Coordinates of N, CA and C in Angstrom, one line a residue:
M1 N 14.9 14.8 -5.8 CA 13.6 15.1 -5.2 C 13.6 14.5 -3.8
A2 N 13.1 15.3 -2.9 CA 13.0 14.8 -1.5 C 11.8 14.0 -1.3
Y3 N 11.8 12.9 -0.6 CA 10.6 12.1 -0.4 C 10.6 11.5 1.0
I4 N 9.5 11.0 1.4 CA 9.4 10.4 2.7 C 10.1 9.1 2.7
V5 N 10.9 8.9 3.7 CA 11.7 7.6 3.9 C 10.8 6.6 4.6
V6 N 10.7 5.4 4.1 CA 9.9 4.4 4.7 C 10.7 3.8 5.8
K7 N 10.2 4.0 7.1 CA 11.0 3.6 8.2 C 10.5 2.2 8.8
D8 N 9.3 1.9 8.5 CA 8.7 0.6 9.0 C 9.3 -0.5 8.2
I9 N 10.2 -1.3 8.9 CA 10.9 -2.4 8.3 C 9.9 -3.5 7.8
A10 N 8.9 -3.8 8.6 CA 8.0 -4.8 8.2 C 7.2 -4.4 6.9
F11 N 6.9 -3.1 6.8 CA 6.2 -2.6 5.7 C 7.1 -2.7 4.4
K12 N 8.3 -2.3 4.6 CA 9.3 -2.4 3.5 C 9.4 -3.9 3.0
K13 N 9.5 -4.8 3.9 CA 9.6 -6.2 3.5 C 8.3 -6.7 2.8
Q14 N 7.2 -6.2 3.3 CA 5.9 -6.6 2.6 C 5.9 -6.0 1.2
L15 N 6.3 -4.8 1.0 CA 6.4 -4.2 -0.3 C 7.3 -4.9 -1.3
K16 N 8.5 -5.2 -0.8 CA 9.4 -5.9 -1.7 C 9.0 -7.3 -2.0
K17 N 8.4 -8.0 -1.1 CA 7.9 -9.3 -1.3 C 6.8 -9.3 -2.3
A18 N 5.9 -8.3 -2.2 CA 4.8 -8.2 -3.1 C 5.2 -7.8 -4.5
Y19 N 6.3 -7.2 -4.7 CA 6.7 -6.8 -6.0 C 6.8 -7.9 -7.0
D20 N 7.2 -9.1 -6.6 CA 7.4 -10.3 -7.4 C 6.1 -10.8 -8.0
K21 N 5.0 -10.5 -7.3 CA 3.7 -11.0 -7.7 C 2.7 -10.0 -8.3
D22 N 3.0 -8.7 -8.1 CA 2.1 -7.7 -8.5 C 2.4 -7.3 -10.0
A23 N 1.4 -7.4 -10.8 CA 1.6 -7.1 -12.3 C 2.0 -5.7 -12.5
E24 N 1.4 -4.7 -11.7 CA 1.7 -3.3 -11.9 C 3.1 -3.0 -11.5
A25 N 3.6 -3.7 -10.5 CA 5.0 -3.5 -10.0 C 6.0 -4.0 -11.0
I26 N 5.6 -5.2 -11.6 CA 6.5 -5.8 -12.6 C 6.6 -4.9 -13.8
Q27 N 5.4 -4.3 -14.2 CA 5.4 -3.4 -15.3 C 6.3 -2.1 -15.0
A28 N 6.1 -1.6 -13.8 CA 6.9 -0.4 -13.4 C 8.4 -0.7 -13.4
F29 N 8.8 -1.9 -13.0 CA 10.2 -2.3 -13.0 C 10.8 -2.3 -14.4
T30 N 9.9 -2.8 -15.4 CA 10.4 -2.9 -16.8 C 10.3 -1.5 -17.5
D31 N 9.6 -0.6 -16.9 CA 9.4 0.7 -17.5 C 9.7 1.8 -16.6
L32 N 10.9 1.8 -16.0 CA 11.4 2.8 -15.1 C 11.6 4.1 -16.0
T33 N 10.9 5.1 -15.6 CA 10.9 6.4 -16.4 C 11.1 7.5 -15.4
D34 N 10.8 8.7 -15.9 CA 10.8 9.9 -15.1 C 9.7 9.8 -14.0
N35 N 8.7 9.1 -14.3 CA 7.6 9.0 -13.3 C 7.9 7.9 -12.3
Y36 N 8.2 6.7 -12.8 CA 8.5 5.5 -11.9 C 10.0 5.4 -11.7
K37 N 10.4 5.4 -10.5 CA 11.9 5.2 -10.1 C 12.0 4.2 -9.0
L38 N 13.1 3.6 -8.9 CA 13.5 2.7 -7.8 C 14.4 3.5 -6.9
D39 N 14.0 3.7 -5.6 CA 14.8 4.5 -4.7 C 15.9 3.7 -4.1
D40 N 16.7 4.4 -3.2 CA 17.8 3.7 -2.6 C 17.4 2.7 -1.6
Q41 N 16.1 2.6 -1.2 CA 15.6 1.6 -0.3 C 15.1 0.4 -1.1
G42 N 15.1 0.5 -2.4 CA 14.5 -0.6 -3.2 C 13.0 -0.5 -3.4
I43 N 12.5 0.7 -3.1 CA 11.0 0.9 -3.2 C 10.7 1.6 -4.5
I44 N 9.6 1.2 -5.1 CA 9.2 1.9 -6.4 C 8.5 3.2 -5.9
R45 N 8.9 4.2 -6.6 CA 8.3 5.6 -6.4 C 7.6 6.0 -7.7
F46 N 6.5 6.7 -7.5 CA 5.8 7.4 -8.6 C 5.8 8.8 -8.3
K47 N 6.6 9.6 -9.0 CA 6.8 11.0 -8.8 C 7.1 11.3 -7.3
G48 N 7.9 10.5 -6.7 CA 8.4 10.6 -5.4 C 7.6 10.0 -4.3
M49 N 6.4 9.5 -4.6 CA 5.5 8.9 -3.6 C 5.6 7.4 -3.7
V50 N 5.4 6.7 -2.6 CA 5.5 5.3 -2.5 C 4.4 4.7 -3.4
Y51 N 4.8 3.8 -4.4 CA 3.8 3.2 -5.2 C 3.2 2.0 -4.4
L52 N 2.0 2.1 -4.1 CA 1.3 1.2 -3.2 C 0.7 0.1 -4.1
L53 N 1.1 -1.1 -3.9 CA 0.7 -2.3 -4.7 C -0.8 -2.7 -4.4
V54 N -1.4 -3.3 -5.4 CA -2.8 -3.7 -5.3 C -3.0 -4.5 -4.0
S55 N -2.1 -5.5 -3.8 CA -2.3 -6.4 -2.6 C -2.1 -5.7 -1.3
L56 N -1.6 -4.5 -1.2 CA -1.4 -3.9 0.1 C -2.2 -2.6 0.3
R57 N -3.0 -2.2 -0.7 CA -3.7 -0.9 -0.7 C -4.6 -0.9 0.5
I58 N -5.6 -1.8 0.6 CA -6.6 -1.7 1.6 C -6.0 -1.9 3.0
L59 N -5.2 -2.8 3.1 CA -4.5 -3.1 4.4 C -3.8 -1.8 4.9
T60 N -3.0 -1.2 4.0 CA -2.2 0.0 4.4 C -3.1 1.1 4.7
I61 N -4.1 1.4 3.9 CA -5.0 2.5 4.2 C -5.8 2.3 5.5
R62 N -6.2 1.1 5.8 CA -6.9 0.8 7.1 C -6.0 1.0 8.3
K63 N -4.7 0.6 8.1 CA -3.8 0.8 9.2 C -3.5 2.3 9.4
L64 N -3.3 3.0 8.4 CA -3.1 4.4 8.5 C -4.3 5.1 9.0
Y65 N -5.5 4.7 8.6 CA -6.7 5.3 9.1 C -6.8 5.1 10.6
K66 N -6.5 3.9 11.1 CA -6.6 3.7 12.5 C -5.6 4.6 13.3
E67 N -4.4 4.8 12.8 CA -3.5 5.6 13.4 C -3.9 7.1 13.4
I68 N -4.4 7.5 12.3 CA -4.8 8.9 12.1 C -6.0 9.3 12.9
T69 N -7.0 8.4 12.9 CA -8.3 8.8 13.5 C -8.2 9.0 15.0
T70 N -7.1 8.6 15.6 CA -6.9 8.9 17.0 C -6.7 10.4 17.2
R71 N -6.4 11.1 16.1 CA -6.2 12.6 16.2 C -7.5 13.3 15.7
H72 N -8.6 12.6 15.4 CA -9.8 13.2 15.0 C -9.7 14.0 13.7
I73 N -9.1 13.5 12.7 CA -9.0 14.1 11.4 C -10.2 13.7 10.5
E74 N -10.7 14.6 9.7 CA -11.8 14.3 8.9 C -11.4 13.4 7.7
I75 N -12.3 12.8 6.9 CA -12.0 12.0 5.8 C -11.1 12.7 4.8
S76 N -11.4 14.0 4.5 CA -10.6 14.7 3.5 C -9.1 14.8 4.0
G77 N -8.9 15.0 5.3 CA -7.6 15.0 5.9 C -6.9 13.7 5.7
I78 N -7.6 12.6 5.9 CA -7.0 11.3 5.8 C -6.6 11.1 4.3
R79 N -7.5 11.5 3.4 CA -7.2 11.4 2.0 C -6.0 12.2 1.6
D80 N -5.8 13.4 2.2 CA -4.6 14.2 1.9 C -3.4 13.5 2.4
V81 N -3.4 12.9 3.6 CA -2.2 12.3 4.1 C -1.8 11.1 3.2
V82 N -2.8 10.3 2.8 CA -2.5 9.1 2.0 C -2.0 9.6 0.6
A83 N -2.6 10.6 0.1 CA -2.2 11.1 -1.3 C -0.9 11.7 -1.3
R84 N -0.4 12.3 -0.2 CA 0.9 12.9 -0.1 C 2.0 11.8 0.0
T85 N 1.7 10.7 0.5 CA 2.7 9.6 0.8 C 2.7 8.5 -0.2
F86 N 1.5 8.1 -0.6 CA 1.3 6.9 -1.5 C 0.8 7.3 -2.9
Y87 N 1.0 6.5 -3.8 CA 0.3 6.6 -5.1 C -0.1 5.3 -5.6
F88 N -1.3 5.3 -6.2 CA -1.8 4.2 -7.0 C -3.0 4.7 -7.9
P89 N -3.2 4.1 -9.0 CA -4.3 4.6 -9.9 C -5.6 4.6 -9.1
G90 N -6.4 5.7 -9.1 CA -7.7 5.7 -8.5 C -7.6 6.0 -7.0
I91 N -6.5 6.5 -6.5 CA -6.4 6.7 -5.1 C -7.5 7.5 -4.4
I92 N -7.9 8.5 -5.0 CA -9.0 9.4 -4.4 C -10.3 8.6 -4.3
K93 N -10.6 7.8 -5.2 CA -11.9 7.0 -5.1 C -11.8 6.0 -4.0
V94 N -10.6 5.4 -3.8 CA -10.5 4.3 -2.8 C -10.5 4.9 -1.4
V95 N -9.8 6.0 -1.2 CA -9.7 6.6 0.1 C -10.9 7.4 0.3

């Protein structure tokens, strides 16, 4: 499956550091299945999308929102961009 490569080195480091403390990430590591996989970058994927940890959700969405709003995209467009790249339970409600 083709997926988006995470190029932001600081973001990758944040993800990997947070894995040790995040209960959902720990569960995903112990239950790697067809849905949850560890990619070649060491990032947890859910059906190909970056699994966004609880501790990084709001920060990441805010950062992405600031970058995207410079292009005048509506809320539904931002939601689509986030949902194509990231996954976490309840993503549509949060974004």
